């Protein structure tokens, strides 16, 4: 339930109201909705809040109910798309282009990748330093050293950094280097990780689990939001189906569904979504046309030599061409977003 506060309620009145609600045993979150300060109230599922009575409280203008289990992520409570602001890009407003190798392999490789990303018009450098590999014998990532190289490369070229964290223990260290923490598909329902990220001082991108429904993805995001972190991004990265021709089945419909249902920015990852290099550009173009707030693409200076995910990694020329195409599509479909907000270097 959401309490829309009186416009003229002063700070003292707001604090008093919050204190009173907490005293009633409710969780209280502040949020802005259409420019109005609101208090979002949380009660346990087993004792749903009744709408009655709250209008009577001093300082409350209106009471808005929300039936959805993913209340904070839902568009009902937050009609406008949330803006997740990180250095160099306002995700949700600017088109976010997250690009870079699957894994950080060396300082030279990530420096070269960052140069390509920037040159082509990307704004966020991706790269895994902690890799969730199916086999324990596969390359597991460079760890903290990899994050250090990513930060250096991103700062050199004026990019933000996104990288995956697989466990709660690594969060404080990762926060020293990254701007966005990625929750990988395999960890989408790692609830202790999600809860810890609710307290993290960085934005979080939650990738859809390989067999997760839209609702399960939204509930995963809700864990982070309800922990107190408002900077959450959703990512469609394909799901496992009976089809074997592609690595995953890229679910394009997830984009308009999530955009309609949730106020969180939605990113599409056609690299993991298809697993096939030549299908990445068409699915990236389709994602932007379908309303995605950005894309995540695996790009490597020499894709055939990539240590992981080379079959789905594109090279500098393909990425440059894709960016030209995406700019043209964004100009047509993102008419409600000022085009100057799609920053191009
Ligand atoms: C990745 O982005 O490198 C990755 C491992 O993705 P996913 O968790 O979607 O498989
Ligand atoms: Mn990968």
PDB file of C-alpha atoms in Angstrom, residues 32-289:
ATOM      1  CA  UNK A  32       8.667   9.656  -5.322  1.00  0.00           C
ATOM      2  CA  UNK A  33       5.648   9.081  -7.545  1.00  0.00           C
ATOM      3  CA  UNK A  34       4.758  11.664 -10.164  1.00  0.00           C
ATOM      4  CA  UNK A  35       6.711  14.233  -8.177  1.00  0.00           C
ATOM      5  CA  UNK A  36       4.854  13.486  -4.917  1.00  0.00           C
ATOM      6  CA  UNK A  37       6.500  12.112  -1.807  1.00  0.00           C
ATOM      7  CA  UNK A  38       4.926   8.783  -0.865  1.00  0.00           C
ATOM      8  CA  UNK A  39       5.388   6.221   1.851  1.00  0.00           C
ATOM      9  CA  UNK A  40       5.232   2.633   0.729  1.00  0.00           C
ATOM     10  CA  UNK A  41       4.003   0.359   3.525  1.00  0.00           C
ATOM     11  CA  UNK A  42       4.981  -3.263   3.863  1.00  0.00           C
ATOM     12  CA  UNK A  43       3.222  -5.846   5.942  1.00  0.00           C
ATOM     13  CA  UNK A  44       3.615  -9.590   5.915  1.00  0.00           C
ATOM     14  CA  UNK A  45       1.734 -11.472   3.194  1.00  0.00           C
ATOM     15  CA  UNK A  46      -0.126 -13.305   5.976  1.00  0.00           C
ATOM     16  CA  UNK A  47      -1.529 -10.086   7.389  1.00  0.00           C
ATOM     17  CA  UNK A  48      -2.461  -7.962   4.367  1.00  0.00           C
ATOM     18  CA  UNK A  49      -2.948  -4.296   5.010  1.00  0.00           C
ATOM     19  CA  UNK A  50      -6.478  -2.988   4.936  1.00  0.00           C
ATOM     20  CA  UNK A  51      -6.913   0.222   2.977  1.00  0.00           C
ATOM     21  CA  UNK A  52      -9.291   1.514   5.636  1.00  0.00           C
ATOM     22  CA  UNK A  53      -8.150   3.988   8.238  1.00  0.00           C
ATOM     23  CA  UNK A  54      -4.948   5.263   6.670  1.00  0.00           C
ATOM     24  CA  UNK A  55      -6.640   8.254   4.984  1.00  0.00           C
ATOM     25  CA  UNK A  56      -7.460   9.507   8.455  1.00  0.00           C
ATOM     26  CA  UNK A  57      -3.802   9.854   9.419  1.00  0.00           C
ATOM     27  CA  UNK A  58      -2.535  13.423   9.536  1.00  0.00           C
ATOM     28  CA  UNK A  59      -0.437  14.242   6.471  1.00  0.00           C
ATOM     29  CA  UNK A  60      -1.940  11.540   4.225  1.00  0.00           C
ATOM     30  CA  UNK A  61      -3.604  12.825   1.047  1.00  0.00           C
ATOM     31  CA  UNK A  62      -4.437   9.587  -0.733  1.00  0.00           C
ATOM     32  CA  UNK A  63      -4.111   5.823  -0.268  1.00  0.00           C
ATOM     33  CA  UNK A  64      -3.206   3.627  -3.253  1.00  0.00           C
ATOM     34  CA  UNK A  65      -3.492  -0.141  -3.047  1.00  0.00           C
ATOM     35  CA  UNK A  66      -1.396  -2.643  -4.970  1.00  0.00           C
ATOM     36  CA  UNK A  67      -2.488  -6.233  -5.398  1.00  0.00           C
ATOM     37  CA  UNK A  68       0.679  -7.416  -7.078  1.00  0.00           C
ATOM     38  CA  UNK A  69       3.159  -9.517  -5.104  1.00  0.00           C
ATOM     39  CA  UNK A  70       6.012  -7.528  -6.660  1.00  0.00           C
ATOM     40  CA  UNK A  71       4.840  -4.201  -5.311  1.00  0.00           C
ATOM     41  CA  UNK A  72       7.953  -2.064  -5.476  1.00  0.00           C
ATOM     42  CA  UNK A  73       8.876  -3.353  -8.940  1.00  0.00           C
ATOM     43  CA  UNK A  74       5.352  -2.843 -10.259  1.00  0.00           C
ATOM     44  CA  UNK A  75       4.320   0.019 -12.519  1.00  0.00           C
ATOM     45  CA  UNK A  76       1.124   0.485 -10.485  1.00  0.00           C
ATOM     46  CA  UNK A  77       2.992   2.200  -7.691  1.00  0.00           C
ATOM     47  CA  UNK A  78       5.546   3.908  -9.864  1.00  0.00           C
ATOM     48  CA  UNK A  79       3.949   4.854 -13.226  1.00  0.00           C
ATOM     49  CA  UNK A  80       7.105   6.360 -14.691  1.00  0.00           C
ATOM     50  CA  UNK A  81      10.102   4.253 -15.657  1.00  0.00           C
ATOM     51  CA  UNK A  82      12.660   4.469 -12.898  1.00  0.00           C
ATOM     52  CA  UNK A  83      15.924   6.067 -13.835  1.00  0.00           C
ATOM     53  CA  UNK A  84      19.001   4.234 -12.616  1.00  0.00           C
ATOM     54  CA  UNK A  85      21.796   6.732 -12.694  1.00  0.00           C
ATOM     55  CA  UNK A  86      25.377   5.526 -13.023  1.00  0.00           C
ATOM     56  CA  UNK A  87      28.413   7.464 -14.280  1.00  0.00           C
ATOM     57  CA  UNK A  88      27.995   8.523 -17.945  1.00  0.00           C
ATOM     58  CA  UNK A  89      24.431   7.175 -18.356  1.00  0.00           C
ATOM     59  CA  UNK A  90      20.930   7.525 -16.936  1.00  0.00           C
ATOM     60  CA  UNK A  91      19.561   4.032 -17.549  1.00  0.00           C
ATOM     61  CA  UNK A  92      15.829   4.161 -18.292  1.00  0.00           C
ATOM     62  CA  UNK A  93      16.260   7.457 -20.128  1.00  0.00           C
ATOM     63  CA  UNK A  94      19.457   7.106 -22.168  1.00  0.00           C
ATOM     64  CA  UNK A  95      19.779   3.911 -24.151  1.00  0.00           C
ATOM     65  CA  UNK A  96      22.234   1.759 -22.178  1.00  0.00           C
ATOM     66  CA  UNK A  97      24.801  -0.059 -24.283  1.00  0.00           C
ATOM     67  CA  UNK A  98      26.623  -2.600 -22.126  1.00  0.00           C
ATOM     68  CA  UNK A  99      29.349  -4.210 -24.177  1.00  0.00           C
ATOM     69  CA  UNK A 100      32.616  -6.040 -23.704  1.00  0.00           C
ATOM     70  CA  UNK A 101      34.015  -9.531 -23.440  1.00  0.00           C
ATOM     71  CA  UNK A 102      32.397 -12.434 -21.653  1.00  0.00           C
ATOM     72  CA  UNK A 103      35.396 -12.566 -19.323  1.00  0.00           C
ATOM     73  CA  UNK A 104      38.259 -10.239 -18.480  1.00  0.00           C
ATOM     74  CA  UNK A 105      41.274 -12.125 -19.800  1.00  0.00           C
ATOM     75  CA  UNK A 106      44.118  -9.620 -19.424  1.00  0.00           C
ATOM     76  CA  UNK A 107      44.748  -5.892 -18.950  1.00  0.00           C
ATOM     77  CA  UNK A 108      45.466  -5.475 -22.680  1.00  0.00           C
ATOM     78  CA  UNK A 109      42.313  -7.323 -23.724  1.00  0.00           C
ATOM     79  CA  UNK A 110      39.991  -5.247 -21.535  1.00  0.00           C
ATOM     80  CA  UNK A 111      41.754  -1.977 -22.485  1.00  0.00           C
ATOM     81  CA  UNK A 112      41.290  -2.784 -26.166  1.00  0.00           C
ATOM     82  CA  UNK A 113      37.682  -3.813 -25.558  1.00  0.00           C
ATOM     83  CA  UNK A 114      36.911  -0.567 -23.720  1.00  0.00           C
ATOM     84  CA  UNK A 115      38.387   1.423 -26.621  1.00  0.00           C
ATOM     85  CA  UNK A 116      36.085  -0.417 -29.059  1.00  0.00           C
ATOM     86  CA  UNK A 117      33.012   0.034 -26.851  1.00  0.00           C
ATOM     87  CA  UNK A 118      33.637   3.767 -26.525  1.00  0.00           C
ATOM     88  CA  UNK A 119      34.530   4.291 -30.176  1.00  0.00           C
ATOM     89  CA  UNK A 120      31.289   2.645 -31.321  1.00  0.00           C
ATOM     90  CA  UNK A 121      29.098   4.630 -28.899  1.00  0.00           C
ATOM     91  CA  UNK A 122      28.657   2.268 -25.952  1.00  0.00           C
ATOM     92  CA  UNK A 123      28.455   3.647 -22.440  1.00  0.00           C
ATOM     93  CA  UNK A 124      28.952   0.673 -20.086  1.00  0.00           C
ATOM     94  CA  UNK A 125      31.840  -1.815 -20.111  1.00  0.00           C
ATOM     95  CA  UNK A 126      30.883  -5.395 -19.340  1.00  0.00           C
ATOM     96  CA  UNK A 127      33.213  -8.243 -18.443  1.00  0.00           C
ATOM     97  CA  UNK A 128      33.182 -11.133 -16.000  1.00  0.00           C
ATOM     98  CA  UNK A 129      35.821 -11.428 -13.293  1.00  0.00           C
ATOM     99  CA  UNK A 130      33.928 -14.156 -11.422  1.00  0.00           C
ATOM    100  CA  UNK A 131      32.559 -16.555 -14.008  1.00  0.00           C
ATOM    101  CA  UNK A 132      29.725 -19.025 -13.337  1.00  0.00           C
ATOM    102  CA  UNK A 133      31.054 -21.912 -15.445  1.00  0.00           C
ATOM    103  CA  UNK A 134      29.260 -25.218 -15.914  1.00  0.00           C
ATOM    104  CA  UNK A 135      32.546 -27.094 -15.512  1.00  0.00           C
ATOM    105  CA  UNK A 136      34.846 -26.530 -12.535  1.00  0.00           C
ATOM    106  CA  UNK A 137      37.771 -27.104 -14.954  1.00  0.00           C
ATOM    107  CA  UNK A 138      36.846 -24.136 -17.188  1.00  0.00           C
ATOM    108  CA  UNK A 139      38.405 -20.676 -16.711  1.00  0.00           C
ATOM    109  CA  UNK A 140      36.834 -19.223 -13.560  1.00  0.00           C
ATOM    110  CA  UNK A 141      37.768 -15.570 -14.096  1.00  0.00           C
ATOM    111  CA  UNK A 142      40.569 -13.259 -12.921  1.00  0.00           C
ATOM    112  CA  UNK A 143      38.843 -12.224  -9.687  1.00  0.00           C
ATOM    113  CA  UNK A 144      39.816  -8.900  -8.097  1.00  0.00           C
ATOM    114  CA  UNK A 145      42.679  -8.349 -10.542  1.00  0.00           C
ATOM    115  CA  UNK A 146      40.150  -8.483 -13.384  1.00  0.00           C
ATOM    116  CA  UNK A 147      37.905  -5.935 -11.671  1.00  0.00           C
ATOM    117  CA  UNK A 148      40.896  -3.624 -11.200  1.00  0.00           C
ATOM    118  CA  UNK A 149      41.702  -3.793 -14.931  1.00  0.00           C
ATOM    119  CA  UNK A 150      38.046  -3.143 -15.804  1.00  0.00           C
ATOM    120  CA  UNK A 151      37.925  -0.050 -13.630  1.00  0.00           C
ATOM    121  CA  UNK A 152      41.128   1.269 -15.146  1.00  0.00           C
ATOM    122  CA  UNK A 153      39.899   0.630 -18.701  1.00  0.00           C
ATOM    123  CA  UNK A 154      36.485   2.183 -18.025  1.00  0.00           C
ATOM    124  CA  UNK A 155      38.023   5.277 -16.423  1.00  0.00           C
ATOM    125  CA  UNK A 156      40.458   5.652 -19.302  1.00  0.00           C
ATOM    126  CA  UNK A 157      37.643   5.749 -21.857  1.00  0.00           C
ATOM    127  CA  UNK A 158      34.790   7.300 -19.835  1.00  0.00           C
ATOM    128  CA  UNK A 159      32.555   4.259 -19.344  1.00  0.00           C
ATOM    129  CA  UNK A 160      30.631   2.753 -16.427  1.00  0.00           C
ATOM    130  CA  UNK A 161      31.399  -0.829 -15.304  1.00  0.00           C
ATOM    131  CA  UNK A 162      29.071  -3.808 -14.878  1.00  0.00           C
ATOM    132  CA  UNK A 163      30.321  -7.145 -13.564  1.00  0.00           C
ATOM    133  CA  UNK A 164      28.887 -10.243 -11.965  1.00  0.00           C
ATOM    134  CA  UNK A 165      29.135 -11.183  -8.319  1.00  0.00           C
ATOM    135  CA  UNK A 166      28.263 -14.764  -7.356  1.00  0.00           C
ATOM    136  CA  UNK A 167      28.170 -14.553  -3.561  1.00  0.00           C
ATOM    137  CA  UNK A 168      27.472 -12.043  -0.789  1.00  0.00           C
ATOM    138  CA  UNK A 169      31.033 -12.170   0.577  1.00  0.00           C
ATOM    139  CA  UNK A 170      32.412 -10.616  -2.623  1.00  0.00           C
ATOM    140  CA  UNK A 171      30.008  -7.629  -2.651  1.00  0.00           C
ATOM    141  CA  UNK A 172      32.068  -5.145  -0.560  1.00  0.00           C
ATOM    142  CA  UNK A 173      35.199  -5.775  -2.648  1.00  0.00           C
ATOM    143  CA  UNK A 174      33.287  -5.571  -5.967  1.00  0.00           C
ATOM    144  CA  UNK A 175      31.703  -2.260  -4.880  1.00  0.00           C
ATOM    145  CA  UNK A 176      35.177  -0.704  -4.892  1.00  0.00           C
ATOM    146  CA  UNK A 177      35.440  -1.264  -8.653  1.00  0.00           C
ATOM    147  CA  UNK A 178      32.025  -1.574 -10.307  1.00  0.00           C
ATOM    148  CA  UNK A 179      29.055   0.735 -10.901  1.00  0.00           C
ATOM    149  CA  UNK A 180      26.501  -2.023 -11.482  1.00  0.00           C
ATOM    150  CA  UNK A 181      26.544  -5.464  -9.906  1.00  0.00           C
ATOM    151  CA  UNK A 182      25.192  -8.201 -12.140  1.00  0.00           C
ATOM    152  CA  UNK A 183      23.211 -11.091 -10.708  1.00  0.00           C
ATOM    153  CA  UNK A 184      23.774 -13.907 -13.172  1.00  0.00           C
ATOM    154  CA  UNK A 185      20.949 -16.055 -14.492  1.00  0.00           C
ATOM    155  CA  UNK A 186      22.065 -19.012 -12.376  1.00  0.00           C
ATOM    156  CA  UNK A 187      21.897 -16.883  -9.225  1.00  0.00           C
ATOM    157  CA  UNK A 188      18.538 -15.224  -9.867  1.00  0.00           C
ATOM    158  CA  UNK A 189      17.000 -17.078  -6.945  1.00  0.00           C
ATOM    159  CA  UNK A 190      19.997 -16.915  -4.639  1.00  0.00           C
ATOM    160  CA  UNK A 191      17.941 -15.144  -2.016  1.00  0.00           C
ATOM    161  CA  UNK A 192      20.751 -14.447   0.437  1.00  0.00           C
ATOM    162  CA  UNK A 193      22.687 -12.758  -2.405  1.00  0.00           C
ATOM    163  CA  UNK A 194      19.611 -10.720  -3.386  1.00  0.00           C
ATOM    164  CA  UNK A 195      19.022  -9.649   0.220  1.00  0.00           C
ATOM    165  CA  UNK A 196      22.654  -8.584   0.612  1.00  0.00           C
ATOM    166  CA  UNK A 197      22.397  -6.563  -2.624  1.00  0.00           C
ATOM    167  CA  UNK A 198      19.392  -4.777  -1.145  1.00  0.00           C
ATOM    168  CA  UNK A 199      21.884  -3.173   1.237  1.00  0.00           C
ATOM    169  CA  UNK A 200      24.616  -2.563  -1.364  1.00  0.00           C
ATOM    170  CA  UNK A 201      25.530   1.008  -2.375  1.00  0.00           C
ATOM    171  CA  UNK A 202      25.548   0.131  -6.106  1.00  0.00           C
ATOM    172  CA  UNK A 203      22.955  -0.462  -8.820  1.00  0.00           C
ATOM    173  CA  UNK A 204      22.005  -4.088  -9.446  1.00  0.00           C
ATOM    174  CA  UNK A 205      21.037  -5.806 -12.711  1.00  0.00           C
ATOM    175  CA  UNK A 206      19.097  -9.046 -12.216  1.00  0.00           C
ATOM    176  CA  UNK A 207      19.254 -11.473 -15.139  1.00  0.00           C
ATOM    177  CA  UNK A 208      16.350 -13.800 -15.772  1.00  0.00           C
ATOM    178  CA  UNK A 209      16.992 -17.373 -14.628  1.00  0.00           C
ATOM    179  CA  UNK A 210      17.189 -19.988 -17.410  1.00  0.00           C
ATOM    180  CA  UNK A 211      13.791 -21.371 -16.404  1.00  0.00           C
ATOM    181  CA  UNK A 212      12.276 -18.432 -14.558  1.00  0.00           C
ATOM    182  CA  UNK A 213       8.869 -16.965 -15.267  1.00  0.00           C
ATOM    183  CA  UNK A 214       8.397 -13.206 -15.577  1.00  0.00           C
ATOM    184  CA  UNK A 215       6.870 -13.196 -12.113  1.00  0.00           C
ATOM    185  CA  UNK A 216       9.842 -15.013 -10.609  1.00  0.00           C
ATOM    186  CA  UNK A 217      12.202 -12.486 -12.193  1.00  0.00           C
ATOM    187  CA  UNK A 218      10.125  -9.623 -10.798  1.00  0.00           C
ATOM    188  CA  UNK A 219      10.058 -11.231  -7.357  1.00  0.00           C
ATOM    189  CA  UNK A 220      13.859 -11.542  -7.464  1.00  0.00           C
ATOM    190  CA  UNK A 221      14.060  -7.801  -8.229  1.00  0.00           C
ATOM    191  CA  UNK A 222      11.591  -7.203  -5.393  1.00  0.00           C
ATOM    192  CA  UNK A 223      14.040  -8.796  -2.937  1.00  0.00           C
ATOM    193  CA  UNK A 224      16.663  -6.201  -3.826  1.00  0.00           C
ATOM    194  CA  UNK A 225      14.168  -3.313  -3.804  1.00  0.00           C
ATOM    195  CA  UNK A 226      12.574  -4.316  -0.505  1.00  0.00           C
ATOM    196  CA  UNK A 227      16.037  -4.483   1.052  1.00  0.00           C
ATOM    197  CA  UNK A 228      16.279  -0.738   0.457  1.00  0.00           C
ATOM    198  CA  UNK A 229      18.136  -0.512  -2.872  1.00  0.00           C
ATOM    199  CA  UNK A 230      15.993   1.402  -5.430  1.00  0.00           C
ATOM    200  CA  UNK A 231      18.492   1.021  -8.307  1.00  0.00           C
ATOM    201  CA  UNK A 232      17.454  -2.222  -9.930  1.00  0.00           C
ATOM    202  CA  UNK A 233      17.519  -3.191 -13.626  1.00  0.00           C
ATOM    203  CA  UNK A 234      15.949  -6.268 -15.244  1.00  0.00           C
ATOM    204  CA  UNK A 235      17.601  -8.332 -17.986  1.00  0.00           C
ATOM    205  CA  UNK A 236      16.087 -10.824 -20.429  1.00  0.00           C
ATOM    206  CA  UNK A 237      18.834 -13.263 -21.490  1.00  0.00           C
ATOM    207  CA  UNK A 238      16.938 -16.194 -22.940  1.00  0.00           C
ATOM    208  CA  UNK A 239      15.405 -19.252 -21.355  1.00  0.00           C
ATOM    209  CA  UNK A 240      15.806 -22.987 -21.756  1.00  0.00           C
ATOM    210  CA  UNK A 241      13.197 -24.609 -23.983  1.00  0.00           C
ATOM    211  CA  UNK A 242      12.948 -27.802 -26.069  1.00  0.00           C
ATOM    212  CA  UNK A 243      14.687 -26.023 -28.958  1.00  0.00           C
ATOM    213  CA  UNK A 244      18.315 -27.080 -29.390  1.00  0.00           C
ATOM    214  CA  UNK A 245      19.330 -25.070 -32.481  1.00  0.00           C
ATOM    215  CA  UNK A 246      20.231 -22.111 -30.287  1.00  0.00           C
ATOM    216  CA  UNK A 247      21.864 -22.046 -26.841  1.00  0.00           C
ATOM    217  CA  UNK A 248      18.748 -20.505 -25.279  1.00  0.00           C
ATOM    218  CA  UNK A 249      15.428 -19.280 -26.617  1.00  0.00           C
ATOM    219  CA  UNK A 250      15.528 -15.496 -26.614  1.00  0.00           C
ATOM    220  CA  UNK A 251      12.153 -14.328 -25.332  1.00  0.00           C
ATOM    221  CA  UNK A 252      11.434 -11.056 -27.099  1.00  0.00           C
ATOM    222  CA  UNK A 253       7.963 -10.802 -25.554  1.00  0.00           C
ATOM    223  CA  UNK A 254       9.581 -10.448 -22.144  1.00  0.00           C
ATOM    224  CA  UNK A 255      10.561  -6.913 -23.113  1.00  0.00           C
ATOM    225  CA  UNK A 256       7.093  -5.372 -23.671  1.00  0.00           C
ATOM    226  CA  UNK A 257       5.674  -7.505 -20.831  1.00  0.00           C
ATOM    227  CA  UNK A 258       8.247  -6.343 -18.297  1.00  0.00           C
ATOM    228  CA  UNK A 259       8.030  -2.749 -19.538  1.00  0.00           C
ATOM    229  CA  UNK A 260       4.252  -2.784 -19.125  1.00  0.00           C
ATOM    230  CA  UNK A 261       4.247  -4.509 -15.733  1.00  0.00           C
ATOM    231  CA  UNK A 262       7.246  -2.965 -14.057  1.00  0.00           C
ATOM    232  CA  UNK A 263       8.758   0.486 -13.755  1.00  0.00           C
ATOM    233  CA  UNK A 264      12.306  -0.900 -13.758  1.00  0.00           C
ATOM    234  CA  UNK A 265      14.532  -0.408 -16.811  1.00  0.00           C
ATOM    235  CA  UNK A 266      14.719  -3.513 -19.034  1.00  0.00           C
ATOM    236  CA  UNK A 267      17.906  -4.634 -20.785  1.00  0.00           C
ATOM    237  CA  UNK A 268      18.135  -7.370 -23.436  1.00  0.00           C
ATOM    238  CA  UNK A 269      21.108  -9.733 -23.735  1.00  0.00           C
ATOM    239  CA  UNK A 270      20.917 -11.364 -27.185  1.00  0.00           C
ATOM    240  CA  UNK A 271      24.418 -12.868 -26.779  1.00  0.00           C
ATOM    241  CA  UNK A 272      23.412 -15.340 -24.079  1.00  0.00           C
ATOM    242  CA  UNK A 273      19.854 -15.251 -25.438  1.00  0.00           C
ATOM    243  CA  UNK A 274      20.861 -16.872 -28.724  1.00  0.00           C
ATOM    244  CA  UNK A 275      24.385 -18.206 -28.190  1.00  0.00           C
ATOM    245  CA  UNK A 276      24.977 -17.725 -31.920  1.00  0.00           C
ATOM    246  CA  UNK A 277      27.185 -14.869 -33.177  1.00  0.00           C
ATOM    247  CA  UNK A 278      25.231 -14.147 -36.365  1.00  0.00           C
ATOM    248  CA  UNK A 279      21.908 -13.967 -34.498  1.00  0.00           C
ATOM    249  CA  UNK A 280      23.115 -11.368 -32.011  1.00  0.00           C
ATOM    250  CA  UNK A 281      22.679  -8.273 -34.252  1.00  0.00           C
ATOM    251  CA  UNK A 282      19.130  -9.103 -35.431  1.00  0.00           C
ATOM    252  CA  UNK A 283      17.963  -9.847 -31.881  1.00  0.00           C
ATOM    253  CA  UNK A 284      19.689  -6.720 -30.532  1.00  0.00           C
ATOM    254  CA  UNK A 285      17.910  -4.624 -33.167  1.00  0.00           C
ATOM    255  CA  UNK A 286      14.596  -6.316 -32.386  1.00  0.00           C
ATOM    256  CA  UNK A 287      15.051  -5.681 -28.656  1.00  0.00           C
ATOM    257  CA  UNK A 288      15.494  -1.955 -29.108  1.00  0.00           C
ATOM    258  CA  UNK A 289      12.536  -1.905 -31.498  1.00  0.00           C
TER     259      UNK A 289
END
